[in-house]
Tab-separated table of C-alpha atoms in Angstrom:
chain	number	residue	atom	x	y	z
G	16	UNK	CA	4.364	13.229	19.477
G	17	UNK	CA	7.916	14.290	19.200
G	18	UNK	CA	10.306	14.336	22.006
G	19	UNK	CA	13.753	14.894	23.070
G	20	UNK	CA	15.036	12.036	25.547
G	21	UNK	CA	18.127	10.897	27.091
G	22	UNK	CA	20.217	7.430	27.260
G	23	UNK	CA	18.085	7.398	30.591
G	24	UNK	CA	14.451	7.580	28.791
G	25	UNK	CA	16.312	5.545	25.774
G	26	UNK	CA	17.391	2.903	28.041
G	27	UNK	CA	13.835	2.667	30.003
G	28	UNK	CA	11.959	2.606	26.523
G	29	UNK	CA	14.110	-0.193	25.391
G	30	UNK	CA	13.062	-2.807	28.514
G	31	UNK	CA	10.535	-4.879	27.214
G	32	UNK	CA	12.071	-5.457	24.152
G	33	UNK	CA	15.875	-6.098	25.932
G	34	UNK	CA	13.816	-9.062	28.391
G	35	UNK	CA	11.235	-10.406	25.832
G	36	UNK	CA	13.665	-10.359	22.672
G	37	UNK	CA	10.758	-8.701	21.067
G	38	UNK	CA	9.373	-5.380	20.667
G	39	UNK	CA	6.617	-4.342	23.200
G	40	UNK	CA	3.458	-4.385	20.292
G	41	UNK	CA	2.164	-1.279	22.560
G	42	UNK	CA	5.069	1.497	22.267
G	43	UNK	CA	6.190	2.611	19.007
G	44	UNK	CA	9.322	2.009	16.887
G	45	UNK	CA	12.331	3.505	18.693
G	46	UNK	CA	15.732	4.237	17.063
G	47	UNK	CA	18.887	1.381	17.483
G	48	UNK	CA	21.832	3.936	18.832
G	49	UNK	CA	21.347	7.128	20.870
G	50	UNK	CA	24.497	8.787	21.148
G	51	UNK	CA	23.646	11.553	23.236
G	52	UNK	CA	19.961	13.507	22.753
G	53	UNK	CA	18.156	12.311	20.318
G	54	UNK	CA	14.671	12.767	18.735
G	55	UNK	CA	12.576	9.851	18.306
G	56	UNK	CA	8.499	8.875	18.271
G	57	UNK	CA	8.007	6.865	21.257
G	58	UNK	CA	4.782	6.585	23.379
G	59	UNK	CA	2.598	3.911	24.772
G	60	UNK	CA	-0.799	3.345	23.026
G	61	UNK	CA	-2.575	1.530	25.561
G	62	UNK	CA	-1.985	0.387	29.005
G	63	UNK	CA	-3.024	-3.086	30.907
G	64	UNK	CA	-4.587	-3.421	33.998
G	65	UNK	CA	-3.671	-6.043	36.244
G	66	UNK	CA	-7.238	-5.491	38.450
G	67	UNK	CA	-7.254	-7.492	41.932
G	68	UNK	CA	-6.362	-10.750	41.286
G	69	UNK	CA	-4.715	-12.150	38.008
G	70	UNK	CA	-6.232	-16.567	38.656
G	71	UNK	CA	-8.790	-16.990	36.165
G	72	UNK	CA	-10.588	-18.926	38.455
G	73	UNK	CA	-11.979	-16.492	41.151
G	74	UNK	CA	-12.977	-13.916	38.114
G	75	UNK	CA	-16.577	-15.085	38.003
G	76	UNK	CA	-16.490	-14.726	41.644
G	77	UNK	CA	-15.207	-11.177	41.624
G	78	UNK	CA	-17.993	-10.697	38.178
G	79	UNK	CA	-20.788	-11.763	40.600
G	80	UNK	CA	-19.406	-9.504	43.710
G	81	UNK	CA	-18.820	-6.201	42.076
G	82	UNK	CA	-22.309	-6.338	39.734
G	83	UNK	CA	-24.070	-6.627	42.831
G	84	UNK	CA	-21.914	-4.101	44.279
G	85	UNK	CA	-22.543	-1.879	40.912
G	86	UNK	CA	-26.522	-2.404	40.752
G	87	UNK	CA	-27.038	-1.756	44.886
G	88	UNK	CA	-25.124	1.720	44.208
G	89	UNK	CA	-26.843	2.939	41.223
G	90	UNK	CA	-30.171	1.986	42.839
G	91	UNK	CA	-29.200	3.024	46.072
G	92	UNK	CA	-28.132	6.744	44.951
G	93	UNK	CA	-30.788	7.028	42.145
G	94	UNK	CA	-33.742	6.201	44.300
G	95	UNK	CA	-31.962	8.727	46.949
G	96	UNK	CA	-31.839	11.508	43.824
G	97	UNK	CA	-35.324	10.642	42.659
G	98	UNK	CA	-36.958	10.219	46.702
G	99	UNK	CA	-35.519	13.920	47.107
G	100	UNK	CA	-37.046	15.244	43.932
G	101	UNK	CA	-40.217	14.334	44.314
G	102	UNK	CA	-40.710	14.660	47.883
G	103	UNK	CA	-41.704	18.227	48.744
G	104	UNK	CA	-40.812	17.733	52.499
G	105	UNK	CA	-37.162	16.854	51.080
G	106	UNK	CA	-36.873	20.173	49.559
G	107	UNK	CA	-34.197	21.732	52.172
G	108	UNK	CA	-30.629	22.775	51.845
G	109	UNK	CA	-29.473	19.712	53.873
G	110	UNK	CA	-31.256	17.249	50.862
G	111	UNK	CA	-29.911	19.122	48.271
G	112	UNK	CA	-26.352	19.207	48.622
G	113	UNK	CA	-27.562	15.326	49.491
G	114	UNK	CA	-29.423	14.813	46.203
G	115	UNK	CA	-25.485	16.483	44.592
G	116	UNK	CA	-23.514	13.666	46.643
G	117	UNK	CA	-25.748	10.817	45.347
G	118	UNK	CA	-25.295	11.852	41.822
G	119	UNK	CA	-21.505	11.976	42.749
G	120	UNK	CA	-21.511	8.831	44.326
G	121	UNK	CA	-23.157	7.115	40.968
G	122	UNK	CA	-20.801	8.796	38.495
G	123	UNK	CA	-17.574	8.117	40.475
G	124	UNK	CA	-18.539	4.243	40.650
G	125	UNK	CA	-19.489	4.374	36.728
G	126	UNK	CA	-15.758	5.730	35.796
G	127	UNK	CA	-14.361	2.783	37.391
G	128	UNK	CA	-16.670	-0.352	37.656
G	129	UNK	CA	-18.257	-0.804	34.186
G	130	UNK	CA	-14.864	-1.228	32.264
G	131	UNK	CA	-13.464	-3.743	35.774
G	132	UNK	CA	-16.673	-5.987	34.910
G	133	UNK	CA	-16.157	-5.875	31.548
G	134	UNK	CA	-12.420	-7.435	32.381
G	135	UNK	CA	-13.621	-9.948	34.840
G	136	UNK	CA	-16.054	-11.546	31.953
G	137	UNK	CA	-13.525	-11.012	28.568
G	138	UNK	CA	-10.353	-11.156	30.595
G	139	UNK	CA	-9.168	-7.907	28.306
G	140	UNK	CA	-7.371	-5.944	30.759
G	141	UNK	CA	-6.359	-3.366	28.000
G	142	UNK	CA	-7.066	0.235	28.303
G	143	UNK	CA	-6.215	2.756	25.601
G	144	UNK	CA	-4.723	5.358	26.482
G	145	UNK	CA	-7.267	8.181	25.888
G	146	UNK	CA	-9.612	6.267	28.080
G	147	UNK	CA	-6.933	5.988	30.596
G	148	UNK	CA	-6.493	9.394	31.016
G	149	UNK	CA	-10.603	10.065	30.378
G	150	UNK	CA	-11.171	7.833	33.692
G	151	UNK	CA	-8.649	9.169	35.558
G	152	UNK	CA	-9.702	12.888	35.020
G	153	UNK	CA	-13.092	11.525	35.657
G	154	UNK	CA	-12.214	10.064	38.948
G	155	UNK	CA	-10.539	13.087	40.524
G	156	UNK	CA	-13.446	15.249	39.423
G	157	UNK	CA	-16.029	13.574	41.139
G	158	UNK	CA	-13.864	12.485	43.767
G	159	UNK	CA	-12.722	16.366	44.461
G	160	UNK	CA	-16.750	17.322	44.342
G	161	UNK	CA	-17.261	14.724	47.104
G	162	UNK	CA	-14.522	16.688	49.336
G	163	UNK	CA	-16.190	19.486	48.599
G	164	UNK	CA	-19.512	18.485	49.281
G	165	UNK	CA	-19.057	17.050	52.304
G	166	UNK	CA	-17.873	19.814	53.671
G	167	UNK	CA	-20.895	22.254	52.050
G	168	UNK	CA	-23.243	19.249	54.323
G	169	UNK	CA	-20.772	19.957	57.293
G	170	UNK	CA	-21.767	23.973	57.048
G	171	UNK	CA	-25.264	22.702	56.606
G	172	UNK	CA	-25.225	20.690	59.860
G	173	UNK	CA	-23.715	23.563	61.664
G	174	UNK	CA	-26.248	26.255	60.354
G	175	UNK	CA	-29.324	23.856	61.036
G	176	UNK	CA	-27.624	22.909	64.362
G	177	UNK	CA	-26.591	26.120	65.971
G	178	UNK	CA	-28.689	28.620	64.218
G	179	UNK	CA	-31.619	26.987	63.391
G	180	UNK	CA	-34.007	30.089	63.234
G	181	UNK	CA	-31.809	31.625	60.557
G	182	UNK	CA	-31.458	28.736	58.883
G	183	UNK	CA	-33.204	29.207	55.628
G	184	UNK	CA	-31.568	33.252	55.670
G	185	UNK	CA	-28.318	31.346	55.881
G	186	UNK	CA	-28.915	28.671	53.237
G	187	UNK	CA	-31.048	30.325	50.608
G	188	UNK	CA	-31.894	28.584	47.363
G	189	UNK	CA	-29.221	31.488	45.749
G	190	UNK	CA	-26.269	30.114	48.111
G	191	UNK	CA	-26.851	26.836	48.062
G	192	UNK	CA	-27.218	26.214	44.152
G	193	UNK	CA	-23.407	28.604	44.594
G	194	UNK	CA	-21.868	26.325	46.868
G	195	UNK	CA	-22.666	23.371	44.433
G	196	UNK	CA	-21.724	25.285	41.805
G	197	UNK	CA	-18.286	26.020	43.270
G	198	UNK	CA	-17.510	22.707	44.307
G	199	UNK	CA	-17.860	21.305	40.428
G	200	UNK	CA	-15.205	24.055	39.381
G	201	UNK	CA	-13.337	23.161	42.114
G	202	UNK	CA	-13.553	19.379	40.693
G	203	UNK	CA	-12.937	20.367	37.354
G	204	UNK	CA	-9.916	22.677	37.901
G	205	UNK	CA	-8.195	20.373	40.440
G	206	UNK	CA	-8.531	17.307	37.981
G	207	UNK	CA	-6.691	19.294	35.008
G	208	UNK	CA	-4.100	19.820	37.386
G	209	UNK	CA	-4.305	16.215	38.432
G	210	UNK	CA	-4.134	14.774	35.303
G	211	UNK	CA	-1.711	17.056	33.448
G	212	UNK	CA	0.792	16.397	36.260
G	213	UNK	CA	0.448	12.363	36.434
G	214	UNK	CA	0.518	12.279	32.104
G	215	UNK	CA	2.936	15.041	31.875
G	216	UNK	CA	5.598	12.978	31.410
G	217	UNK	CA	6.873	9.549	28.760
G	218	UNK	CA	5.321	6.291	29.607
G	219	UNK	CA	8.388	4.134	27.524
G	220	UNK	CA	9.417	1.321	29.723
G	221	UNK	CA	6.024	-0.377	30.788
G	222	UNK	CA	2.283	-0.241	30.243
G	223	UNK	CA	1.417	-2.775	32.946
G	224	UNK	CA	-0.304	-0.896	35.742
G	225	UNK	CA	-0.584	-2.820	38.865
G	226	UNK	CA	-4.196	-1.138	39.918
G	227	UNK	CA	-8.097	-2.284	38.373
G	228	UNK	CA	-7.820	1.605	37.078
G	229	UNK	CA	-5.990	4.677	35.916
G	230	UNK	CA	-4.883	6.107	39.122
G	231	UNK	CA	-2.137	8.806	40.035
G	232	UNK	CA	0.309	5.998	41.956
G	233	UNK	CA	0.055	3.128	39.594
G	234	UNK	CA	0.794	5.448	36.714
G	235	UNK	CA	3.862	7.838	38.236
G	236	UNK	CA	5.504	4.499	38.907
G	237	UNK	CA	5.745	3.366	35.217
G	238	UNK	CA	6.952	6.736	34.138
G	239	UNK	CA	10.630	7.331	32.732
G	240	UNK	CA	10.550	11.114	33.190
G	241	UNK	CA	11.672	12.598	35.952
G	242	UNK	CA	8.369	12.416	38.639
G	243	UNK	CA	10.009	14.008	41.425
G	244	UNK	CA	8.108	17.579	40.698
G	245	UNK	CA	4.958	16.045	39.667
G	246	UNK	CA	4.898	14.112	42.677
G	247	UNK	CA	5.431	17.242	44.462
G	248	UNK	CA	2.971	19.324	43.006
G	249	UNK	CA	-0.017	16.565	43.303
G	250	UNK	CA	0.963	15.869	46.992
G	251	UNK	CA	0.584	19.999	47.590
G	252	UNK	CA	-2.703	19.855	45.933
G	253	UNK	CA	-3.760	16.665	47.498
G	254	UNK	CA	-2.704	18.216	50.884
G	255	UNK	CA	-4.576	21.230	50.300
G	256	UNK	CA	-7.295	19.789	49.359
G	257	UNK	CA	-7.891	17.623	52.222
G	258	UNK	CA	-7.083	20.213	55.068
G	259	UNK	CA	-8.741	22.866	53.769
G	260	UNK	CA	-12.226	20.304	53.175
G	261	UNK	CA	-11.320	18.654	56.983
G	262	UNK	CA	-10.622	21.876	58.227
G	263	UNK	CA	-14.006	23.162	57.437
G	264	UNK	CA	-15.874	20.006	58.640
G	265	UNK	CA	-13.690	19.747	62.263
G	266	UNK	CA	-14.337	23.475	62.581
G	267	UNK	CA	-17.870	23.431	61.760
G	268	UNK	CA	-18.252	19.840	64.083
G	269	UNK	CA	-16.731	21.936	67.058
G	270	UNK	CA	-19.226	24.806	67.161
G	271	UNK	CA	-22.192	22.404	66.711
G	272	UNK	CA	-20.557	20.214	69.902
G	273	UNK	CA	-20.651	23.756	71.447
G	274	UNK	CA	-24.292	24.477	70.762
G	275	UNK	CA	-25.406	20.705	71.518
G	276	UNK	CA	-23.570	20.942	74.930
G	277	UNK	CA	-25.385	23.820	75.832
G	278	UNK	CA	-29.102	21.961	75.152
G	279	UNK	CA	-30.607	21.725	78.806
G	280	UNK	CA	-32.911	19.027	76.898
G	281	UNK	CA	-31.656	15.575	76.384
G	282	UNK	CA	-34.289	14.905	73.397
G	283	UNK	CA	-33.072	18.566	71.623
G	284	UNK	CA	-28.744	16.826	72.210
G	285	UNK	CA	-30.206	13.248	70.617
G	286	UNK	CA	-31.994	14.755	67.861
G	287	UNK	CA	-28.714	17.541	67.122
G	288	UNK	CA	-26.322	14.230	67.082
G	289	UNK	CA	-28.772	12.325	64.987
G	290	UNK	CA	-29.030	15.008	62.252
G	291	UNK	CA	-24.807	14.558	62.018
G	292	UNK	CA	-24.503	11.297	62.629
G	293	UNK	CA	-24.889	10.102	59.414
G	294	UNK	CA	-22.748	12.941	58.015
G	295	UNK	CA	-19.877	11.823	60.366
G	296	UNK	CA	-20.277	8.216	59.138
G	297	UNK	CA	-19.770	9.162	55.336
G	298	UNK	CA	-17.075	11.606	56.356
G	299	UNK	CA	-14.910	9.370	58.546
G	300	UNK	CA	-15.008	6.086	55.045
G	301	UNK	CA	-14.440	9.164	52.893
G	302	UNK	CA	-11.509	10.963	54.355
G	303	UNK	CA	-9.958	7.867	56.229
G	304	UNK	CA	-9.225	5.867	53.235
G	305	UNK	CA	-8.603	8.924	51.032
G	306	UNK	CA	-5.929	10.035	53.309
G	307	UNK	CA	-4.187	6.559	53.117
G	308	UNK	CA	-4.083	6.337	49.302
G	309	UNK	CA	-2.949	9.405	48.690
G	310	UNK	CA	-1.256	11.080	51.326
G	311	UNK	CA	1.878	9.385	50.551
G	312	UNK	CA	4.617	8.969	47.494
G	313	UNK	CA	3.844	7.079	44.508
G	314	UNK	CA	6.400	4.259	45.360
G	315	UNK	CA	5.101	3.245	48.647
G	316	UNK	CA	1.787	2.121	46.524
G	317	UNK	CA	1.464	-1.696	46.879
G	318	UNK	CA	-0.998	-4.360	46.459
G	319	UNK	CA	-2.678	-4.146	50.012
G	320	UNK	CA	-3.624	-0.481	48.838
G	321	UNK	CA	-6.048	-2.254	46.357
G	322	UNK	CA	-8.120	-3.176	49.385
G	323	UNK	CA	-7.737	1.049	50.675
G	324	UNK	CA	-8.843	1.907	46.645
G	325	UNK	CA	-12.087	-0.610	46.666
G	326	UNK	CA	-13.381	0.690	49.972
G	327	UNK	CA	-12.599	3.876	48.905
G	328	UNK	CA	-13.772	4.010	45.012
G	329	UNK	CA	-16.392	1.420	45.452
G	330	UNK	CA	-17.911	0.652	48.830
G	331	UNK	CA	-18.098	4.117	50.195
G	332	UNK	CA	-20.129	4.945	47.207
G	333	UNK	CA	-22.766	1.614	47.931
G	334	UNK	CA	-22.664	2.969	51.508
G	335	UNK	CA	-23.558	6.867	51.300
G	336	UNK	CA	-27.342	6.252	50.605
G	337	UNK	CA	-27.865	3.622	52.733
G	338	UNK	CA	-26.270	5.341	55.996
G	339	UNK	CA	-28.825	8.373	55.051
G	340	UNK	CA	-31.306	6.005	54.673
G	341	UNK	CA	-31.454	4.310	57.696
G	342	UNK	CA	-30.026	6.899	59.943
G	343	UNK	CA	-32.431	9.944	58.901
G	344	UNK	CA	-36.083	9.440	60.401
G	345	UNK	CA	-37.215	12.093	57.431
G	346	UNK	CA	-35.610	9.670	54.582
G	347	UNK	CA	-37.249	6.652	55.767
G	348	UNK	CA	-40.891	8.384	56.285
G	349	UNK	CA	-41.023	9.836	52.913
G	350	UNK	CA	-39.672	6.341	51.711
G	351	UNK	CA	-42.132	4.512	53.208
G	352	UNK	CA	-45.129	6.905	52.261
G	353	UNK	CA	-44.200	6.896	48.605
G	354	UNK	CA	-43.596	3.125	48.993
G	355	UNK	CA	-47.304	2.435	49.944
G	356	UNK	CA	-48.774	5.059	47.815
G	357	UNK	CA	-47.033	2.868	44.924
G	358	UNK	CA	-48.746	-0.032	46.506
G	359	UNK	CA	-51.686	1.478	46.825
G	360	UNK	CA	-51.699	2.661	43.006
G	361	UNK	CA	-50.978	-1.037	41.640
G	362	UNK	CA	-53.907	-2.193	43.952
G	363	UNK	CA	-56.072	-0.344	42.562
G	364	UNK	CA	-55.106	-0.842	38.880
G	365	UNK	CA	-55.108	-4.409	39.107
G	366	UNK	CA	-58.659	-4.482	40.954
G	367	UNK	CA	-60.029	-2.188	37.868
G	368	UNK	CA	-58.798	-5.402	35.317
């Protein structure tokens, strides 16, 4: 990929190789003299990630951790997919947009943890850079259709809460499956823009990113082009994003305070805050760690945001179907009645041998 650079991208391209005495085995050949602009071939072919601690010694430690972490979420969202499926008393709008976040939940944790095992047990922290930019693209997708969805379940939760004799005329099959629908364009649209802004410009003076993956921070900061704009334009997006999803939930939280207020019964408020609790729960780990990774420049990114990004990439998905699970008396009773008519279905085949 040609380019035309400065002394200032020249200068940055030649770092590894002016502190090592060697060239960096990962960027290509660069010219020996740039007196003024030049054209040249230089681009990074891979990137390393540092992950969340670089002692060989806790990596089985961390291996053990985040499998267990990895298994619990795929099991936890797939048996929350597969319980609303096949549960006919599951088949509402509120359990569909729920069935939507589940399968978000287990992609977004597959872009990211499968390839940070893989480093914990090889200790091959390399990432090409198509794959780089693949799980970053990946990341923001799902990520935006979580925003999204989330606030789809807030509208839910308001409809069921303060209108709940219109509720299916609100929510019909037709609107829901839109609203889904909408939030995956959303997701893909939003992570173009994402990703062509954070790749947009030359990666020539490092490939070491100090993250366990491909995210916007970690990879502004090793960029020799001018990030200022890009920075600019992700923060709008980011900042749209996030008050136009919060927005919706906060306004849609205040009517159904409104309606719940007005209950004379104190059975009708518990069940109303019941139905949202759970919602508010997944909302408030969302949003709250969201808003502290990327609400704010690339070069304020440290190391104590790796603890922010885990909670955020990885334990919010484990969480999800577990909060729904035990918060939401209709989750646990189809559970459990599924759960013994398994039970009951092995009995019986193993008293027939």
């Amino acid at each position: 990929m040609e380019e035309t650079t400065t002394h200032h991208d020249f200068n940055h391209a030649l770092y590894f190789q002016k502190w090592t005495g060697k060239r960096n085995p990962d960027v290509t050949s660069l010219p020996t003299s740039c007196a003024g602009p030049c054209v040249h071939v230089s681009y990074v072919t891979k990137f390393v990630l540092l992950g969340l601690a670089e002692s060989p010694d806790v990596q089985p430690l961390l291996f053990g951790v985040f499998l267990l972490i990895y298994v619990l979420t795929l099991l936890g969202n797939i048996g929350m997919m597969t319980l609303v499926r096949i549960d006919p008393l599951l088949h509402t709008p509120m359990y569909f947009f729920l069935h939507h976040l589940s399968f978000a939940d287990a992609c977004y944790s597959t872009v990211i943890m499968p390839n940070m095992l893989v480093s914990f047990i090889l200790r091959n922290k390399d990432i090409s850079f198509p794959s780089c930019v693949a799980q970053l693209y990946s990341f923001v997708f799902f990520g935006i259709v979580e925003c999204y969805l989330l606030a789809v379940m807030a509208y839910d939760r308001y409809a069921a809460v303060c209108s709940p004799l219109r509720y299916t005329v609100i929510l019909p099959k037709a609107v829901c499956v839109w609203l889904v629908s909408t939030s995956y364009l959303l997701g893909f649209l939003y992570a173009a823009i994402y990703t062509g802004c954070t790749f947009g410009g030359s990666f020539c003076n490092s490939n070491v990113i100090d993250h366990f993956f491909c995210d916007i921070g970690p990879l502004l900061k090793l960029s020799c082009s001018d990030s200022f704009l890009r920075e600019k334009v992700i923060f709008a997006f980011v900042s749209l994003n996030g008050i136009s999803t919060s927005g919706i939930i906060f306004i849609s939280y205040l009517y159904v305070l409104s309606a719940v207020m007005r209950m004379r019964s104190a059975r009708s408020r518990s069940k109303a805050f019941n139905t949202c609790a759970s919602h508010l729960m997944v909302v408030s780990l969302f949003y709250g760690t969201g808003f502290f990774m990327y609400l704010q420049p690339s070069a304020n990114h440290n190391s104590p945001d790796k603890v922010a990004a885990v909670f955020y990439t990885l334990v919010t998905p484990l969480l999800n179907p577990f909060i729904y699970s035990l918060r939401n008396r209709e989750v646990k009773e189809a559970f459990m009645k599924h759960m013994k008519r398994s039970l009951s279905s092995s009995l019986n085949r193993g008293g027939r041998v």
